[in-house]
PDB file of C-alpha atoms and ligand atoms in Angstrom:
ATOM      1  CA  MET A   1      75.689 -28.486 -55.896  1.00 49.00           C
ATOM      2  CA  LYS A   2      78.058 -26.204 -55.346  1.00 47.00           C
ATOM      3  CA  ALA A   3      81.149 -26.221 -53.074  1.00 45.00           C
ATOM      4  CA  MET A   4      80.113 -24.439 -49.879  1.00 48.00           C
ATOM      5  CA  GLN A   5      82.064 -23.463 -47.049  1.00 53.00           C
ATOM      6  CA  SER A   6      78.909 -24.444 -44.642  1.00 76.00           C
ATOM      7  CA  TYR A   7      75.753 -24.810 -44.505  1.00 87.00           C
ATOM      8  CA  GLU A   8      74.958 -21.412 -43.205  1.00 82.00           C
ATOM      9  CA  GLY A   9      75.510 -20.052 -46.369  1.00 90.00           C
ATOM     10  CA  ALA A  10      73.264 -22.569 -47.977  1.00 94.00           C
ATOM     11  CA  ILE A  11      70.166 -21.538 -46.006  1.00 95.00           C
ATOM     12  CA  ALA A  12      67.772 -18.745 -46.359  1.00 95.00           C
ATOM     13  CA  ARG A  13      65.580 -18.983 -43.691  1.00 96.00           C
ATOM     14  CA  ALA A  14      64.690 -21.324 -40.454  1.00 97.00           C
ATOM     15  CA  LEU A  15      60.788 -22.291 -41.249  1.00 98.00           C
ATOM     16  CA  PHE A  16      61.054 -24.449 -37.959  1.00 98.00           C
ATOM     17  CA  SER A  17      63.883 -24.632 -34.774  1.00 98.00           C
ATOM     18  CA  GLN A  18      64.545 -27.327 -33.269  1.00 98.00           C
ATOM     19  CA  ALA A  19      62.439 -27.325 -30.040  1.00 98.00           C
ATOM     20  CA  GLU A  20      59.576 -26.423 -32.635  1.00 98.00           C
ATOM     21  CA  ILE A  21      59.622 -29.883 -33.760  1.00 98.00           C
ATOM     22  CA  ALA A  22      60.189 -31.243 -30.712  1.00 98.00           C
ATOM     23  CA  ALA A  23      57.337 -29.869 -29.104  1.00 98.00           C
ATOM     24  CA  ALA A  24      55.158 -31.802 -32.417  1.00 98.00           C
ATOM     25  CA  ILE A  25      56.751 -34.628 -31.958  1.00 98.00           C
ATOM     26  CA  GLU A  26      55.206 -34.743 -28.217  1.00 98.00           C
ATOM     27  CA  ARG A  27      51.917 -33.854 -30.052  1.00 98.00           C
ATOM     28  CA  LEU A  28      52.057 -36.657 -32.084  1.00 98.00           C
ATOM     29  CA  ALA A  29      53.560 -39.200 -29.471  1.00 98.00           C
ATOM     30  CA  GLN A  30      50.477 -38.774 -27.113  1.00 98.00           C
ATOM     31  CA  ALA A  31      48.369 -38.627 -29.939  1.00 98.00           C
ATOM     32  CA  ILE A  32      49.229 -41.977 -31.080  1.00 98.00           C
ATOM     33  CA  VAL A  33      49.605 -42.855 -27.134  1.00 98.00           C
ATOM     34  CA  ARG A  34      45.681 -41.958 -26.843  1.00 98.00           C
ATOM     35  CA  ASP A  35      45.003 -45.249 -30.349  1.00 98.00           C
ATOM     36  CA  HIS A  36      47.173 -47.157 -28.766  1.00 98.00           C
ATOM     37  CA  ARG A  37      47.354 -47.923 -25.139  1.00 97.00           C
ATOM     38  CA  ARG A  38      47.619 -51.242 -23.927  1.00 96.00           C
ATOM     39  CA  MET A  39      48.527 -52.807 -27.665  1.00 96.00           C
ATOM     40  CA  PRO A  40      51.854 -53.768 -28.985  1.00 97.00           C
ATOM     41  CA  LEU A  41      52.737 -51.160 -31.636  1.00 98.00           C
ATOM     42  CA  MET A  42      55.212 -51.278 -34.399  1.00 98.00           C
ATOM     43  CA  LEU A  43      56.579 -47.755 -35.846  1.00 98.00           C
ATOM     44  CA  VAL A  44      57.735 -48.692 -39.634  1.00 98.00           C
ATOM     45  CA  GLY A  45      60.269 -45.450 -40.068  1.00 98.00           C
ATOM     46  CA  VAL A  46      60.252 -44.472 -43.722  1.00 98.00           C
ATOM     47  CA  LEU A  47      64.316 -43.910 -44.581  1.00 97.00           C
ATOM     48  CA  LYS A  48      66.256 -41.696 -45.164  1.00 94.00           C
ATOM     49  CA  GLY A  49      64.265 -38.696 -44.344  1.00 96.00           C
ATOM     50  CA  ALA A  50      62.735 -40.374 -41.323  1.00 97.00           C
ATOM     51  CA  LEU A  51      65.751 -41.359 -39.715  1.00 95.00           C
ATOM     52  CA  TYR A  52      65.079 -39.200 -36.537  1.00 97.00           C
ATOM     53  CA  VAL A  53      61.122 -38.821 -36.835  1.00 98.00           C
ATOM     54  CA  ALA A  54      61.221 -43.053 -35.590  1.00 98.00           C
ATOM     55  CA  ALA A  55      64.051 -43.041 -33.256  1.00 97.00           C
ATOM     56  CA  ASP A  56      62.424 -39.482 -31.482  1.00 98.00           C
ATOM     57  CA  LEU A  57      58.519 -40.287 -31.795  1.00 98.00           C
ATOM     58  CA  ALA A  58      59.966 -43.475 -29.923  1.00 98.00           C
ATOM     59  CA  ARG A  59      61.292 -42.543 -27.310  1.00 98.00           C
ATOM     60  CA  ALA A  60      58.749 -39.796 -26.985  1.00 98.00           C
ATOM     61  CA  ILE A  61      56.025 -42.401 -26.787  1.00 98.00           C
ATOM     62  CA  SER A  62      58.128 -44.854 -24.646  1.00 97.00           C
ATOM     63  CA  ALA A  63      58.037 -41.532 -21.929  1.00 97.00           C
ATOM     64  CA  ILE A  64      54.150 -41.419 -21.541  1.00 97.00           C
ATOM     65  CA  PRO A  65      52.397 -43.199 -19.296  1.00 96.00           C
ATOM     66  CA  ASP A  66      50.488 -45.749 -19.312  1.00 95.00           C
ATOM     67  CA  GLY A  67      51.191 -46.498 -23.352  1.00 96.00           C
ATOM     68  CA  PRO A  68      52.105 -49.041 -25.890  1.00 97.00           C
ATOM     69  CA  SER A  69      52.316 -52.381 -24.229  1.00 97.00           C
ATOM     70  CA  GLU A  70      55.788 -53.226 -26.248  1.00 96.00           C
ATOM     71  CA  ILE A  71      56.847 -50.964 -28.575  1.00 97.00           C
ATOM     72  CA  GLY A  72      58.502 -51.329 -31.743  1.00 97.00           C
ATOM     73  CA  VAL A  73      60.639 -50.171 -34.606  1.00 97.00           C
ATOM     74  CA  ASP A  74      61.543 -51.479 -37.891  1.00 97.00           C
ATOM     75  CA  TYR A  75      62.255 -49.479 -40.787  1.00 97.00           C
ATOM     76  CA  MET A  76      62.216 -49.431 -44.827  1.00 97.00           C
ATOM     77  CA  CYS A  77      63.688 -47.853 -47.702  1.00 97.00           C
ATOM     78  CA  VAL A  78      61.761 -46.255 -51.019  1.00 94.00           C
ATOM     79  CA  SER A  79      62.876 -43.631 -53.544  1.00 88.00           C
ATOM     80  CA  SER A  80      60.694 -41.492 -54.457  1.00 78.00           C
ATOM     81  CA  TYR A  81      63.048 -37.939 -55.527  1.00 58.00           C
ATOM     82  CA  GLY A  82      66.596 -39.598 -56.920  1.00 52.00           C
ATOM     83  CA  ASN A  83      68.793 -36.475 -55.643  1.00 52.00           C
ATOM     84  CA  ALA A  84      66.241 -33.965 -57.815  1.00 57.00           C
ATOM     85  CA  SER A  85      64.140 -31.299 -55.479  1.00 61.00           C
ATOM     86  CA  ARG A  86      61.209 -32.796 -57.954  1.00 59.00           C
ATOM     87  CA  SER A  87      59.132 -35.853 -57.968  1.00 62.00           C
ATOM     88  CA  SER A  88      59.829 -38.390 -59.997  1.00 63.00           C
ATOM     89  CA  GLY A  89      56.249 -39.605 -59.141  1.00 69.00           C
ATOM     90  CA  GLU A  90      58.056 -43.070 -59.127  1.00 83.00           C
ATOM     91  CA  VAL A  91      58.294 -45.121 -55.937  1.00 90.00           C
ATOM     92  CA  ARG A  92      60.925 -48.172 -55.382  1.00 92.00           C
ATOM     93  CA  LEU A  93      61.780 -50.457 -52.545  1.00 95.00           C
ATOM     94  CA  LEU A  94      65.140 -49.646 -52.031  1.00 96.00           C
ATOM     95  CA  LYS A  95      64.609 -52.298 -48.356  1.00 97.00           C
ATOM     96  CA  ASP A  96      61.831 -54.144 -47.182  1.00 97.00           C
ATOM     97  CA  LEU A  97      60.798 -54.330 -43.647  1.00 97.00           C
ATOM     98  CA  THR A  98      62.859 -57.579 -41.368  1.00 95.00           C
ATOM     99  CA  GLU A  99      59.835 -57.729 -39.702  1.00 91.00           C
ATOM    100  CA  PRO A 100      56.101 -59.415 -40.469  1.00 95.00           C
ATOM    101  CA  VAL A 101      53.548 -56.754 -39.676  1.00 96.00           C
ATOM    102  CA  ALA A 102      50.252 -59.294 -40.053  1.00 97.00           C
ATOM    103  CA  GLY A 103      48.231 -58.859 -37.099  1.00 96.00           C
ATOM    104  CA  ARG A 104      50.442 -55.818 -35.563  1.00 97.00           C
ATOM    105  CA  ASN A 105      49.259 -52.237 -35.019  1.00 98.00           C
ATOM    106  CA  VAL A 106      51.158 -50.318 -37.470  1.00 98.00           C
ATOM    107  CA  VAL A 107      51.894 -46.805 -37.773  1.00 98.00           C
ATOM    108  CA  ILE A 108      53.453 -45.713 -40.599  1.00 98.00           C
ATOM    109  CA  VAL A 109      56.483 -42.483 -40.209  1.00 98.00           C
ATOM    110  CA  GLU A 110      57.075 -40.342 -43.316  1.00 98.00           C
ATOM    111  CA  ASP A 111      59.113 -37.524 -42.346  1.00 97.00           C
ATOM    112  CA  ILE A 112      56.931 -34.914 -45.074  1.00 97.00           C
ATOM    113  CA  VAL A 113      54.634 -35.228 -47.852  1.00 97.00           C
ATOM    114  CA  ASP A 114      54.571 -33.750 -50.276  1.00 95.00           C
ATOM    115  CA  ASN A 115      52.101 -35.552 -53.469  1.00 94.00           C
ATOM    116  CA  GLY A 116      51.108 -38.148 -51.615  1.00 96.00           C
ATOM    117  CA  LEU A 117      52.250 -40.681 -53.628  1.00 94.00           C
ATOM    118  CA  THR A 118      55.205 -42.269 -51.024  1.00 95.00           C
ATOM    119  CA  LEU A 119      52.280 -42.791 -48.890  1.00 97.00           C
ATOM    120  CA  GLU A 120      50.262 -44.535 -50.802  1.00 96.00           C
ATOM    121  CA  TYR A 121      52.727 -47.221 -52.268  1.00 95.00           C
ATOM    122  CA  LEU A 122      53.491 -47.835 -48.734  1.00 97.00           C
ATOM    123  CA  ARG A 123      49.887 -47.808 -47.111  1.00 98.00           C
ATOM    124  CA  ALA A 124      49.320 -50.161 -50.435  1.00 97.00           C
ATOM    125  CA  LEU A 125      51.935 -52.550 -49.925  1.00 97.00           C
ATOM    126  CA  LEU A 126      51.359 -52.473 -46.252  1.00 98.00           C
ATOM    127  CA  GLY A 127      48.011 -52.846 -46.104  1.00 98.00           C
ATOM    128  CA  GLU A 128      48.029 -56.578 -48.015  1.00 98.00           C
ATOM    129  CA  ARG A 129      50.177 -57.820 -45.802  1.00 97.00           C
ATOM    130  CA  HIS A 130      47.059 -57.743 -42.593  1.00 98.00           C
ATOM    131  CA  PRO A 131      48.173 -56.105 -40.028  1.00 98.00           C
ATOM    132  CA  ALA A 132      45.726 -54.949 -37.467  1.00 98.00           C
ATOM    133  CA  SER A 133      45.668 -51.459 -38.184  1.00 98.00           C
ATOM    134  CA  LEU A 134      47.171 -49.421 -40.276  1.00 98.00           C
ATOM    135  CA  ARG A 135      47.731 -45.478 -39.534  1.00 98.00           C
ATOM    136  CA  ALA A 136      50.342 -43.249 -41.239  1.00 98.00           C
ATOM    137  CA  CYS A 137      52.184 -39.836 -38.893  1.00 98.00           C
ATOM    138  CA  VAL A 138      53.576 -37.592 -40.755  1.00 98.00           C
ATOM    139  CA  LEU A 139      55.745 -35.092 -39.338  1.00 98.00           C
ATOM    140  CA  PHE A 140      55.981 -31.825 -42.407  1.00 98.00           C
ATOM    141  CA  ASP A 141      52.540 -32.006 -44.764  1.00 98.00           C
ATOM    142  CA  LYS A 142      52.797 -29.941 -47.603  1.00 98.00           C
ATOM    143  CA  PRO A 143      49.162 -29.974 -48.629  1.00 97.00           C
ATOM    144  CA  TYR A 144      49.794 -28.354 -51.750  1.00 97.00           C
ATOM    145  CA  HIS A 145      49.904 -30.940 -54.703  1.00 93.00           C
ATOM    146  CA  ARG A 146      48.610 -33.289 -54.016  1.00 95.00           C
ATOM    147  CA  THR A 147      47.998 -36.361 -56.644  1.00 94.00           C
ATOM    148  CA  VAL A 148      46.586 -39.051 -54.730  1.00 95.00           C
ATOM    149  CA  GLN A 149      44.181 -37.867 -51.300  1.00 95.00           C
ATOM    150  CA  VAL A 150      45.558 -40.568 -49.616  1.00 97.00           C
ATOM    151  CA  PRO A 151      44.662 -40.184 -45.380  1.00 97.00           C
ATOM    152  CA  VAL A 152      47.233 -39.340 -42.734  1.00 98.00           C
ATOM    153  CA  GLU A 153      45.924 -40.096 -39.721  1.00 98.00           C
ATOM    154  CA  TYR A 154      48.632 -38.383 -37.573  1.00 98.00           C
ATOM    155  CA  VAL A 155      49.937 -34.577 -38.865  1.00 98.00           C
ATOM    156  CA  GLY A 156      53.017 -32.623 -37.167  1.00 98.00           C
ATOM    157  CA  LEU A 157      53.492 -29.296 -38.637  1.00 98.00           C
ATOM    158  CA  ARG A 158      52.488 -27.911 -41.901  1.00 98.00           C
ATOM    159  CA  ALA A 159      55.405 -26.895 -44.007  1.00 98.00           C
ATOM    160  CA  PRO A 160      55.779 -24.021 -47.101  1.00 97.00           C
ATOM    161  CA  ASP A 161      55.078 -24.845 -50.318  1.00 96.00           C
ATOM    162  CA  GLU A 162      59.099 -24.545 -50.548  1.00 95.00           C
ATOM    163  CA  PHE A 163      61.662 -27.469 -51.057  1.00 95.00           C
ATOM    164  CA  VAL A 164      62.381 -27.882 -47.439  1.00 97.00           C
ATOM    165  CA  VAL A 165      66.002 -29.372 -45.842  1.00 97.00           C
ATOM    166  CA  GLY A 166      67.337 -30.159 -42.449  1.00 98.00           C
ATOM    167  CA  TYR A 167      65.755 -32.836 -39.724  1.00 98.00           C
ATOM    168  CA  GLY A 168      66.186 -35.649 -42.028  1.00 98.00           C
ATOM    169  CA  LEU A 169      65.206 -34.195 -45.100  1.00 97.00           C
ATOM    170  CA  ASP A 170      68.011 -33.566 -47.393  1.00 95.00           C
ATOM    171  CA  TYR A 171      68.750 -32.073 -50.811  1.00 95.00           C
ATOM    172  CA  GLN A 172      71.357 -34.608 -53.133  1.00 93.00           C
ATOM    173  CA  GLU A 173      72.101 -36.195 -49.769  1.00 93.00           C
ATOM    174  CA  LEU A 174      73.058 -33.063 -47.501  1.00 95.00           C
ATOM    175  CA  PHE A 175      71.354 -31.022 -44.777  1.00 97.00           C
ATOM    176  CA  ARG A 176      69.670 -34.002 -43.170  1.00 96.00           C
ATOM    177  CA  ASN A 177      71.692 -33.231 -40.262  1.00 96.00           C
ATOM    178  CA  LEU A 178      70.448 -30.243 -39.596  1.00 96.00           C
ATOM    179  CA  PRO A 179      68.407 -30.078 -36.687  1.00 96.00           C
ATOM    180  CA  TYR A 180      65.991 -27.810 -37.740  1.00 97.00           C
ATOM    181  CA  LEU A 181      63.766 -27.238 -40.804  1.00 98.00           C
ATOM    182  CA  ALA A 182      64.817 -24.653 -43.710  1.00 98.00           C
ATOM    183  CA  GLN A 183      64.813 -23.414 -47.345  1.00 97.00           C
ATOM    184  CA  LEU A 184      67.752 -23.299 -49.048  1.00 96.00           C
ATOM    185  CA  ARG A 185      69.191 -20.110 -50.727  1.00 94.00           C
ATOM    186  CA  PRO A 186      67.517 -20.419 -54.746  1.00 91.00           C
ATOM    187  CA  GLU A 187      71.330 -20.703 -55.689  1.00 90.00           C
ATOM    188  CA  VAL A 188      72.841 -23.585 -54.442  1.00 91.00           C
ATOM    189  CA  PHE A 189      69.723 -25.633 -56.269  1.00 89.00           C
ATOM    190  CA  THR A 190      71.767 -27.182 -59.503  1.00 85.00           C
ATOM    191  CA  ASP A 191      68.989 -29.709 -60.975  1.00 75.00           C
ATOM    192  CA  GLY A 192      66.819 -26.207 -62.322  1.00 61.00           C
TER     193      GLY A 192
HETATM  194  P1  IMP B   1      55.442 -37.184 -52.369  1.00 72.93           P
HETATM  195  O1  IMP B   1      55.090 -38.961 -52.871  1.00 72.93           O
HETATM  196  O2  IMP B   1      55.634 -36.156 -52.962  1.00 72.93           O
HETATM  197  O3  IMP B   1      54.603 -37.289 -50.992  1.00 72.93           O
HETATM  198  O4  IMP B   1      56.961 -37.583 -51.632  1.00 72.93           O
HETATM  199  C1  IMP B   1      57.137 -38.272 -50.268  1.00 72.93           C
HETATM  200  C2  IMP B   1      59.010 -37.924 -50.391  1.00 72.93           C
HETATM  201  O5  IMP B   1      59.249 -37.044 -51.251  1.00 72.93           O
HETATM  202  C3  IMP B   1      59.979 -37.669 -48.718  1.00 72.93           C
HETATM  203  O6  IMP B   1      59.582 -39.144 -48.338  1.00 72.93           O
HETATM  204  C4  IMP B   1      60.664 -37.466 -49.291  1.00 72.93           C
HETATM  205  O7  IMP B   1      61.874 -37.942 -49.081  1.00 72.93           O
HETATM  206  C5  IMP B   1      61.251 -35.826 -50.170  1.00 72.93           C
HETATM  207  N1  IMP B   1      60.539 -34.822 -50.173  1.00 72.93           N
HETATM  208  C6  IMP B   1      59.228 -34.525 -50.414  1.00 72.93           C
HETATM  209  N2  IMP B   1      59.132 -32.961 -50.332  1.00 72.93           N
HETATM  210  C7  IMP B   1      60.680 -32.586 -50.037  1.00 72.93           C
HETATM  211  C8  IMP B   1      61.116 -31.903 -49.478  1.00 72.93           C
HETATM  212  O8  IMP B   1      60.805 -30.716 -49.282  1.00 72.93           O
HETATM  213  N3  IMP B   1      62.645 -31.577 -49.184  1.00 72.93           N
HETATM  214  C9  IMP B   1      63.209 -32.932 -49.171  1.00 72.93           C
HETATM  215  N4  IMP B   1      62.723 -33.795 -49.595  1.00 72.93           N
HETATM  216  C10 IMP B   1      61.083 -34.185 -49.922  1.00 72.93           C
END
């Protein structure tokens, strides 16, 4: 990536503000609570992109009265993009969960779904471990180029058919800490 003074010069436009993202997380939390009242819930955040969404969702769920009886949060780390802005189509498990999922009500928390391969991989991997229930929650959906039709029970916001960054999503490991979702200027991309 070309050297730049700040993120501002790299951003073409904001797509969803911090407030819109917070409202989407609140809606997702309400929907998850409706399905897990007085039940133990385990959120599985998928690193690195779901770093913020899993944490914010866990807090939003626990603020809702009469919600799950307990909320566990664990993370796994997968890689599908490397440093490029195009999917390699190959999913690698870089870090597994530290907790068993057998017999638990699991919600996979993803930042974004594009071709669907990452979520399909995770659903298959965790499904083999015999959870009591297994659902998926995705903050941003890009439904335009699915390679596989993977079920997503909870969808936050529909992102445009663009490469997006911010709120956990990166380009070459930058922009994750941007508090809103943005589209980059074309000249920022150095990988074609
Ligand atoms: P999929 O396997 O194509 O569904 O992609 C899932 C993963 O690719 C996400 O968890 C992200 O890490 C990454 N990804 C997909 N689209 C974007 C994007 O627009 N910006 C940044 N990362 C993305």
